[in-house]
Short mmCIF file of C-alpha atoms and ligand atoms in Angstrom, two decimals:
data_model
loop_
_atom_site.label_atom_id
_atom_site.label_comp_id
_atom_site.label_asym_id
_atom_site.label_seq_id
_atom_site.Cartn_x
_atom_site.Cartn_y
_atom_site.Cartn_z
CA MET A 24 -64.85 51.15 19.98
CA PRO A 25 -61.48 49.18 18.07
CA TYR A 26 -59.38 49.47 20.92
CA ASP A 27 -57.34 46.74 23.13
CA PHE A 28 -57.82 48.95 26.03
CA THR A 29 -59.95 47.91 29.69
CA PRO A 30 -60.71 51.87 31.39
CA LYS A 31 -59.46 51.82 34.71
CA GLY A 32 -62.42 53.29 37.30
CA LEU A 33 -63.80 55.95 35.46
CA GLY A 34 -67.54 56.25 34.41
CA LYS A 35 -69.46 58.45 32.33
CA GLY A 36 -70.25 62.67 33.73
CA VAL A 37 -67.90 65.62 34.07
CA GLY A 38 -66.35 66.33 37.20
CA ARG A 39 -66.12 62.94 39.13
CA VAL A 40 -61.84 62.17 40.05
CA SER A 41 -59.46 59.69 39.04
CA LYS A 42 -56.56 58.73 41.52
CA HIS A 43 -54.10 56.30 40.88
CA LYS A 44 -52.05 54.55 42.63
CA THR A 45 -47.76 54.07 42.36
CA ALA A 46 -46.23 50.66 43.27
CA SER A 47 -45.75 51.75 46.68
CA GLY A 48 -49.54 52.84 47.36
CA GLU A 49 -48.79 56.49 46.94
CA THR A 50 -51.20 58.68 45.43
CA ARG A 51 -49.60 60.55 42.89
CA HIS A 52 -51.95 62.06 40.33
CA GLN A 53 -55.28 62.89 40.59
CA TYR A 54 -56.82 63.75 37.80
CA GLU A 55 -60.60 65.61 36.94
CA ILE A 56 -63.27 65.68 33.62
CA LEU A 57 -62.84 69.02 32.01
CA ASP A 58 -64.68 67.98 29.41
CA GLU A 59 -66.09 64.78 26.81
CA LYS A 60 -67.65 64.01 24.04
CA ILE A 61 -70.43 61.66 23.83
CA GLY A 62 -70.28 59.37 20.45
CA ALA A 63 -73.29 58.08 18.42
CA ASN A 64 -73.63 54.74 21.25
CA GLY A 65 -73.62 56.58 23.75
CA GLU A 66 -70.27 56.05 24.91
CA ALA A 67 -67.32 59.20 25.79
CA SER A 68 -65.77 59.73 22.81
CA SER A 69 -62.87 61.58 24.08
CA ARG A 70 -62.30 63.32 27.68
CA LEU A 71 -60.07 66.36 28.24
CA LEU A 72 -58.47 65.94 31.66
CA GLN A 73 -56.77 68.10 34.13
CA ARG A 74 -54.17 67.41 36.31
CA THR A 75 -55.87 68.42 39.94
CA ALA A 76 -52.26 66.65 42.30
CA GLU A 77 -49.11 65.73 40.01
CA GLY A 78 -45.59 65.90 40.50
CA ASP A 79 -43.00 68.24 38.31
CA PRO A 80 -43.92 68.46 34.69
CA TYR A 81 -40.45 68.65 34.54
CA ARG A 82 -37.61 65.62 34.10
CA ALA A 83 -34.10 65.48 33.95
CA GLN A 84 -32.77 62.95 31.21
CA THR A 85 -30.30 60.27 32.23
CA LYS A 86 -28.62 60.25 28.43
CA ILE A 87 -28.19 63.10 25.68
CA ASN A 88 -27.38 63.50 22.26
CA ALA A 89 -29.45 64.49 18.79
CA PHE A 90 -32.21 62.85 19.80
CA ASN A 91 -32.51 63.30 23.87
CA PHE A 92 -31.87 66.85 25.81
CA PRO A 93 -31.19 67.25 29.62
CA PHE A 94 -34.95 68.29 30.07
CA THR A 95 -37.71 67.33 29.40
CA GLY A 96 -41.58 69.65 30.03
CA ASN A 97 -45.04 68.62 28.98
CA SER A 98 -48.19 71.17 29.81
CA GLY A 99 -50.14 67.86 30.04
CA GLY A 100 -49.91 64.60 28.45
CA GLY A 101 -51.36 62.57 25.90
CA CYS A 102 -52.99 63.62 22.31
CA PHE A 103 -55.69 63.47 20.47
CA PHE A 104 -53.87 64.03 16.82
CA GLN A 105 -54.33 59.92 17.03
CA CYS A 106 -50.89 59.51 14.60
CA SER A 107 -50.89 55.60 14.11
CA TYR A 108 -46.68 55.85 14.61
CA CYS A 109 -47.44 57.64 17.73
CA PHE A 110 -44.68 55.90 20.74
CA LEU A 111 -47.37 57.74 23.52
CA ARG A 112 -48.98 54.33 22.61
CA GLN A 113 -46.71 52.38 23.75
CA PRO A 114 -47.38 50.47 27.37
CA PHE A 115 -44.17 52.26 29.05
CA PHE A 116 -45.76 55.99 27.71
CA GLN A 117 -48.81 54.79 28.77
CA MET A 118 -50.29 57.65 31.01
CA HIS A 119 -53.81 57.34 29.84
CA ARG A 120 -56.67 57.54 32.70
CA THR A 121 -60.13 56.19 30.75
CA LEU A 122 -59.67 56.23 27.33
CA PRO A 123 -57.05 55.16 24.57
CA HIS A 124 -54.19 56.95 22.97
CA GLY A 125 -55.96 59.44 20.68
CA ARG A 126 -59.34 60.05 22.85
CA GLU A 127 -57.82 61.79 26.29
CA MET A 128 -55.93 64.33 26.70
CA ASP A 129 -54.69 66.14 30.56
CA VAL A 130 -53.61 69.33 31.72
CA SER A 131 -51.56 70.62 34.08
CA LEU A 132 -53.04 74.41 35.38
CA ASN A 133 -50.74 75.32 36.84
CA PHE A 134 -47.48 75.14 33.77
CA GLY A 135 -45.93 78.74 34.37
CA SER A 136 -46.08 78.95 37.68
CA ALA A 137 -43.93 75.49 37.61
CA THR A 138 -41.25 76.56 34.79
CA GLU A 139 -40.82 79.55 36.79
CA ALA A 140 -40.03 77.13 40.11
CA PHE A 141 -38.02 74.50 37.51
CA LEU A 142 -35.57 77.54 36.30
CA ARG A 143 -35.56 79.16 39.95
CA LYS A 144 -34.15 75.03 40.81
CA ASN A 145 -31.41 74.08 38.10
CA ALA A 146 -30.17 77.81 37.33
CA HIS A 147 -26.57 75.97 39.13
CA LEU A 148 -26.57 74.23 36.33
CA PRO A 149 -23.70 74.70 33.78
CA GLN A 150 -24.56 76.01 30.20
CA TYR A 151 -24.59 72.42 28.54
CA MET A 152 -27.42 71.49 30.47
CA LYS A 153 -29.54 74.32 30.31
CA ARG A 154 -31.32 72.71 27.26
CA VAL A 155 -35.19 71.58 27.33
CA GLN A 156 -37.33 70.00 25.32
CA TRP A 157 -40.80 70.91 25.32
CA GLY A 158 -43.90 68.22 24.11
CA VAL A 159 -42.88 64.61 23.66
CA ALA A 160 -45.22 63.44 26.52
CA THR A 161 -48.52 65.74 24.35
CA GLU A 162 -49.26 68.61 21.64
CA MET A 163 -48.95 71.57 23.53
CA TRP A 164 -50.43 73.45 20.97
CA HIS A 165 -53.47 71.64 20.94
CA PRO A 166 -56.26 74.04 20.32
CA ARG A 167 -58.58 71.99 22.92
CA THR A 168 -55.77 72.37 24.98
CA VAL A 169 -53.64 75.34 24.72
CA GLY A 170 -56.01 78.20 26.57
CA LEU A 171 -55.93 75.53 30.00
CA GLY A 172 -51.99 74.39 29.35
CA LYS A 173 -51.30 77.86 28.96
CA PRO A 174 -47.98 77.33 27.73
CA PHE A 175 -47.24 80.33 26.43
CA GLU A 176 -47.48 81.26 30.36
CA GLY A 177 -44.17 78.81 30.36
CA LEU A 178 -42.43 81.11 27.66
CA ARG A 179 -42.74 83.98 29.10
CA ALA A 180 -41.35 82.61 32.85
CA PHE A 181 -38.18 81.51 30.10
CA GLN A 182 -38.31 85.09 29.26
CA LYS A 183 -38.12 86.07 32.84
CA PHE A 184 -36.27 83.71 34.34
CA GLY A 185 -34.51 81.42 32.32
CA GLN A 186 -32.78 83.91 29.23
CA ASN A 187 -30.06 81.62 29.14
CA TRP A 188 -31.68 78.33 28.60
CA MET A 189 -32.25 76.96 25.01
CA LEU A 190 -36.02 76.00 24.48
CA HIS A 191 -36.83 73.27 22.27
CA ILE A 192 -40.72 73.74 20.62
CA VAL A 193 -42.10 70.26 19.42
CA THR A 194 -45.49 70.74 17.27
CA LYS A 195 -47.95 69.98 14.72
CA SER A 196 -50.26 72.71 15.72
CA PRO A 197 -50.85 76.06 13.88
CA LYS A 198 -52.51 77.26 17.18
CA ILE A 199 -48.49 77.37 17.92
CA LEU A 200 -48.62 81.04 15.46
CA ASP A 201 -51.14 82.76 17.80
CA TYR A 202 -47.21 83.28 19.46
CA ALA A 203 -45.23 84.27 17.23
CA GLU A 204 -44.69 87.58 18.46
CA LEU A 205 -43.43 86.34 21.75
CA LEU A 206 -41.26 83.85 19.95
CA ALA A 207 -39.81 86.02 17.86
CA GLU A 208 -38.90 87.89 20.86
CA MET A 209 -37.58 84.69 22.18
CA LYS A 210 -35.34 83.97 18.69
CA HIS A 211 -32.13 83.62 20.39
CA GLN A 212 -33.01 80.86 22.99
CA VAL A 213 -35.77 78.50 20.85
CA GLN A 214 -36.02 76.21 18.33
CA VAL A 215 -38.80 75.64 17.22
CA GLU A 216 -39.27 71.60 15.85
CA VAL A 217 -42.23 70.76 13.41
CA SER A 218 -43.23 67.41 13.28
CA PHE A 219 -43.90 65.68 10.06
CA VAL A 220 -43.99 62.58 8.50
CA THR A 221 -44.45 62.75 5.09
CA LEU A 222 -45.06 65.82 2.63
CA ASN A 223 -48.00 63.84 1.00
CA GLU A 224 -52.10 64.62 2.60
CA GLU A 225 -53.37 61.27 1.50
CA ALA A 226 -50.26 59.68 3.35
CA SER A 227 -50.56 61.75 6.29
CA ARG A 228 -54.47 60.92 6.46
CA ILE A 229 -53.44 56.76 6.38
CA PHE A 230 -50.95 57.26 8.80
CA GLU A 231 -52.19 60.86 10.73
CA THR A 232 -55.34 60.45 11.33
CA GLY A 233 -56.55 64.22 13.45
CA THR A 234 -53.68 66.33 12.88
CA PRO A 235 -53.43 69.46 10.70
CA SER A 236 -52.65 69.07 7.39
CA VAL A 237 -49.43 68.70 5.70
CA ARG A 238 -49.89 72.10 4.18
CA GLN A 239 -51.07 73.82 7.48
CA ARG A 240 -47.76 73.01 8.92
CA LEU A 241 -45.76 73.75 6.14
CA HIS A 242 -47.24 77.36 7.27
CA ILE A 243 -45.77 77.17 10.75
CA VAL A 244 -42.34 76.69 9.46
CA GLU A 245 -42.73 79.66 6.37
CA GLU A 246 -44.39 82.07 9.12
CA LEU A 247 -42.05 81.65 12.11
CA SER A 248 -39.45 81.72 9.82
CA ARG A 249 -40.10 84.72 8.34
CA LYS A 250 -40.09 86.56 12.22
CA GLY A 251 -36.77 85.06 12.30
CA VAL A 252 -37.65 82.43 14.98
CA PHE A 253 -34.89 79.12 14.45
CA VAL A 254 -36.95 76.20 12.41
CA ARG A 255 -36.48 72.67 12.77
CA VAL A 256 -38.27 70.41 9.85
CA MET A 257 -38.86 66.96 11.44
CA MET A 258 -39.26 64.19 9.40
CA MET A 259 -40.07 62.08 12.36
CA PRO A 260 -40.15 59.36 11.75
CA CYS A 261 -39.22 59.01 8.38
CA MET A 262 -41.98 56.42 6.34
CA ARG A 263 -39.59 54.16 5.10
CA GLU A 264 -41.46 50.44 3.41
CA TYR A 265 -38.88 48.51 4.12
CA VAL A 266 -38.50 44.52 2.04
CA LEU A 267 -39.09 42.50 4.90
CA GLN A 268 -37.54 38.72 5.86
CA THR A 269 -39.39 36.61 8.78
CA ILE A 270 -36.36 35.26 11.07
CA GLU A 271 -37.39 32.78 13.93
CA ASN A 272 -40.61 34.59 14.11
CA VAL A 273 -39.32 38.26 13.47
CA ARG A 274 -38.85 40.51 11.13
CA HIS A 275 -35.96 42.03 9.59
CA ILE A 276 -34.85 44.74 7.74
CA VAL A 277 -33.40 43.62 3.87
CA PHE A 278 -30.07 44.44 3.32
CA GLU A 279 -28.09 44.80 0.37
CA HIS A 280 -24.09 44.95 -0.05
CA ARG A 281 -23.84 48.54 -2.80
CA ASP A 282 -20.87 46.27 -4.59
CA THR A 283 -22.01 42.85 -4.57
CA GLY A 284 -26.20 43.36 -5.04
CA LYS A 285 -26.44 39.76 -1.99
CA ARG A 286 -29.11 40.65 0.06
CA ALA A 287 -29.42 39.46 3.68
CA ALA A 288 -31.81 40.02 6.55
CA GLY A 289 -30.40 41.86 9.12
CA PHE A 290 -30.65 44.84 11.67
CA LYS A 291 -27.61 47.97 12.37
CA ARG A 292 -27.48 49.35 16.19
CA VAL A 293 -25.16 52.05 17.46
CA SER A 294 -22.80 50.41 20.36
CA GLU A 295 -22.73 53.78 21.91
CA ARG A 296 -26.55 55.13 22.94
CA ASP A 297 -24.85 58.28 24.91
CA GLY A 298 -23.11 60.40 22.24
CA ASN A 299 -24.74 60.68 18.08
CA ALA A 300 -24.75 58.32 15.80
CA GLY A 301 -21.26 58.43 13.46
CA GLU A 302 -20.49 56.37 10.77
CA ASP A 303 -18.19 54.49 12.79
CA LYS A 304 -20.18 52.96 15.90
CA VAL A 305 -22.54 51.14 13.76
CA GLY A 306 -22.30 48.13 13.38
CA LEU A 307 -24.31 45.21 10.90
CA GLU A 308 -25.95 42.02 12.16
CA LEU A 309 -26.51 39.72 9.12
CA TYR A 310 -28.07 36.48 8.93
CA ILE A 311 -26.50 34.56 7.07
CA SER A 312 -26.19 30.12 5.91
CA LYS A 313 -28.67 30.55 8.66
CA ARG A 314 -26.70 32.03 11.53
CA TRP A 315 -26.17 35.21 12.35
CA LYS A 316 -23.13 37.49 12.03
CA LYS A 317 -22.22 40.33 13.26
CA LEU A 318 -20.10 43.38 11.20
CA PRO A 319 -17.84 45.72 11.83
CA PRO A 320 -18.48 49.11 11.30
CA GLY A 321 -16.28 49.44 8.33
CA GLU A 322 -17.93 46.68 6.68
CA SER A 323 -21.76 47.37 8.01
CA CYS A 324 -21.39 50.28 5.72
CA LEU A 325 -21.23 48.89 2.25
CA TRP A 326 -25.06 47.22 3.38
CA LYS A 327 -28.15 49.22 2.81
CA PRO A 328 -31.73 48.52 3.33
CA VAL A 329 -33.75 47.91 0.33
CA ILE A 330 -36.52 49.88 0.63
CA LEU A 331 -40.29 49.21 -0.60
CA LYS A 332 -41.27 52.66 -1.02
CA ASP A 333 -40.37 56.05 0.47
CA TRP A 334 -43.62 57.49 1.75
CA SER A 335 -41.84 60.22 2.83
CA ASP A 336 -40.38 61.19 -0.08
CA LEU A 337 -36.71 61.74 1.80
CA ALA A 338 -35.35 62.80 -1.24
CA GLN A 339 -37.83 65.79 -1.81
CA THR A 340 -38.01 67.43 1.53
CA GLN A 341 -34.26 67.09 1.44
CA ALA A 342 -34.44 69.20 -0.73
CA SER A 343 -37.39 71.57 -0.10
CA TRP A 344 -36.77 72.17 3.50
CA ARG A 345 -33.98 75.19 2.85
CA ASN A 346 -36.74 76.84 0.59
CA TRP A 347 -39.77 77.06 3.10
CA GLY A 348 -36.80 78.90 5.20
CA ALA A 349 -35.77 76.65 7.72
CA SER A 350 -32.79 76.67 9.71
CA ALA A 351 -32.41 72.93 10.01
CA TYR A 352 -33.76 69.46 9.65
CA LYS A 353 -33.81 65.89 10.81
CA GLN A 354 -35.08 62.33 9.81
CA LYS A 355 -35.06 59.33 12.33
CA ASP A 356 -36.23 55.77 11.21
CA LEU A 357 -40.28 54.79 12.40
CA ASN A 358 -39.87 52.92 16.08
CA TYR A 359 -41.92 49.36 16.95
CA TYR A 360 -43.65 49.02 13.85
CA TYR A 361 -43.67 48.54 10.24
CA VAL A 362 -44.62 50.63 7.45
CA ASP A 363 -47.31 47.96 6.71
CA GLU A 364 -48.83 46.96 9.65
CA LEU A 365 -49.82 50.96 10.06
CA ILE A 366 -51.71 50.90 6.30
CA GLN A 367 -52.99 47.62 7.90
CA ALA A 368 -54.55 48.98 10.68
CA HIS A 369 -55.77 51.98 9.16
CA GLN A 370 -57.80 50.10 6.56
CA GLU A 371 -58.86 47.87 9.22
CA ALA A 372 -59.66 51.02 11.66
CA ARG A 373 -57.97 50.02 14.89
CA ALA A 374 -54.98 50.65 16.69
CA PRO A 375 -51.75 48.91 14.94
CA LYS A 376 -49.89 46.28 16.39
CA PRO A 377 -46.25 47.11 17.91
CA GLU A 378 -43.91 44.60 16.79
CA ARG A 379 -41.12 42.53 19.12
CA GLY A 380 -37.97 42.85 17.85
CA ARG A 381 -38.37 45.66 15.66
CA VAL A 382 -35.21 47.51 15.47
CA GLU A 383 -35.03 50.92 13.86
CA ASP A 384 -32.40 51.61 11.09
CA PRO A 385 -30.08 54.06 12.64
CA THR A 386 -27.76 55.07 9.11
CA ALA A 387 -31.99 56.46 8.71
CA GLU A 388 -30.83 59.24 10.26
CA CYS A 389 -30.09 62.31 8.47
CA LEU A 390 -28.88 65.50 10.60
CA VAL A 391 -28.38 68.99 9.44
CA GLN A 392 -27.75 71.52 12.29
CA SER A 393 -29.69 68.82 14.32
CA GLY A 394 -27.03 67.71 16.30
CA GLU A 395 -24.93 66.00 13.96
CA SER A 396 -21.61 65.29 15.05
CA VAL A 397 -18.69 68.34 14.70
CA VAL A 398 -15.38 66.91 13.00
CA ASP A 399 -11.96 68.82 13.25
CA GLU A 400 -10.10 69.66 10.02
CA ASN A 401 -8.58 65.93 10.00
CA GLY A 402 -11.80 64.74 9.95
CA ASN A 403 -11.94 63.84 13.59
CA PHE A 404 -14.81 64.08 15.50
CA ARG A 405 -14.62 67.00 18.22
CA THR A 406 -15.02 66.02 21.98
CA VAL A 407 -15.55 67.85 24.81
CA GLU A 408 -14.57 67.22 28.90
CA VAL A 409 -17.84 68.17 30.96
CA ARG A 410 -18.71 67.49 34.39
CA GLY A 411 -21.59 64.64 33.51
CA HIS A 412 -24.87 65.98 35.57
CA HIS A 413 -27.23 64.39 32.99
CA LYS A 414 -25.99 60.90 34.84
CA PRO A 415 -27.82 58.92 37.02
CA ARG A 416 -26.58 59.03 40.72
CA ARG A 417 -25.32 55.56 40.83
CA GLU A 418 -22.54 56.22 38.28
CA TRP A 419 -20.95 59.00 40.50
CA SER A 420 -18.96 56.73 42.38
CA GLY A 421 -20.45 57.87 45.67
CA ALA A 422 -18.67 61.30 45.08
CA LYS A 423 -20.59 64.95 45.16
CA THR A 424 -19.93 66.11 42.07
CA PRO A 425 -20.78 64.18 38.89
CA PRO A 426 -17.73 62.10 36.90
CA LEU A 427 -16.21 64.35 34.35
CA VAL A 428 -17.25 62.71 30.87
CA MET A 429 -16.27 62.73 27.27
CA ARG A 430 -19.03 64.25 24.76
CA ASN A 431 -18.76 64.20 20.61
CA ILE A 432 -19.72 68.29 20.10
CA MET A 433 -23.23 67.63 18.43
CA ASP A 434 -24.11 71.42 15.89
CA PHE A 435 -27.46 72.40 16.79
CA GLY A 436 -26.37 75.43 14.47
CA TYR A 437 -27.62 77.46 18.19
CA ARG A 438 -24.41 79.72 16.57
CA LEU A 439 -26.90 80.90 14.20
CA HIS A 440 -29.26 82.61 16.51
CA SER A 441 -27.20 82.52 19.58
CA ASN A 442 -24.20 83.79 21.18
CA ILE A 443 -24.54 81.39 24.33
CA ASP A 444 -21.75 79.10 24.50
CA TRP A 445 -23.71 75.91 24.72
CA VAL A 446 -20.41 73.88 25.40
CA ASP A 447 -21.07 70.94 24.10
CA CYS A 448 -23.48 72.15 20.66
CA ILE A 449 -22.20 74.56 18.54
S1 LIG B 6 -48.86 64.74 17.09
FE1 LIG B 6 -46.82 63.99 18.64
S2 LIG B 6 -48.00 63.35 20.17
FE2 LIG B 6 -49.79 63.62 19.41
S3 LIG B 6 -50.02 61.50 18.34
FE3 LIG B 6 -49.05 62.94 17.08
S4 LIG B 6 -46.94 61.83 17.30
FE4 LIG B 6 -48.39 62.18 19.14
#
């Protein structure tokens, strides 16, 4: 087994049940093996689990920005597609019970009714909160699970009980095309985000061992767009291979000054996470003369990262996504890993090692109708005051109503397919 992983108490055999205890000792999850594949060595090579007792598949989020929506929904967990960069590999997100990432998925069999209950429970929320992102912890349209998790029953629940909710669906699976007609019926409220990391099929096999091909995913974009569904091309994470320098045992991206050509290693940071990464909020810390130096955002934008190779062909993607019919585009830097480690892990048939201290470059972000800040005629960010229902209760200062918060207005392209006023999104 090429992964560093300790199985959690399950032996072989279909039908065994696993119990997971929380820190307080309460049993919250139960899983039953629905299906498993046995490898040549007699060990399970992959398992499909059914959640027989589980909490709500919907989760409220405490920050909202271009990449985080007020709620997430998942018809299960895990993914057989085995992308090497997948954030679900990280311990914080690991929910696997019996096998490592890429070899185990679990499904809830009540996703449709849970969606209806979620929509009824949250019908009172203000419009800006009525947005859900599906499929952040799993591939909901995976061919092996879609008939069990039945995300299409969730779609019908939105169609019936949540007509004024926005539903963002993330996928790499052409199986979603089986429901293209239903999505077209719901085009005023769905945005389908098709995920890529490169347009090159050979590079895709390095970073995405088990996913559908690039060509198949482009077909999703083309087909759904042709039916009038709002489709976003997501080049996320983008595979920019940087020039790196090790400082105090941590590798950092090397930046170059646009005018002087001077180089120094460092990292860019967004100071305000509950908003959008406007240039005025991106600061840079550089290692110069053996000391860390903070540069203000105005100076920071003069420094650009030095890129060894762009495996995502970002210029080509940015020039092409409209031709495929898509209405929106977004890209974002890689979390947790550097590209060279992903390539090395692929060559050695092992899981990649996340890099401690890895800081993504926020200036790699490119958002087109995907959550970018909207500016007024004077070039200033447009803002709006809303009740911060997404804020955790501890920030309500004991009040019964959430505090008023000022938010940047974001452009998600909603105006192209919906008449609903989303308040902080257009
Ligand atoms: S398709 Fe998405 S969820 Fe599945 S392994 Fe790849 S990145 Fe992870």
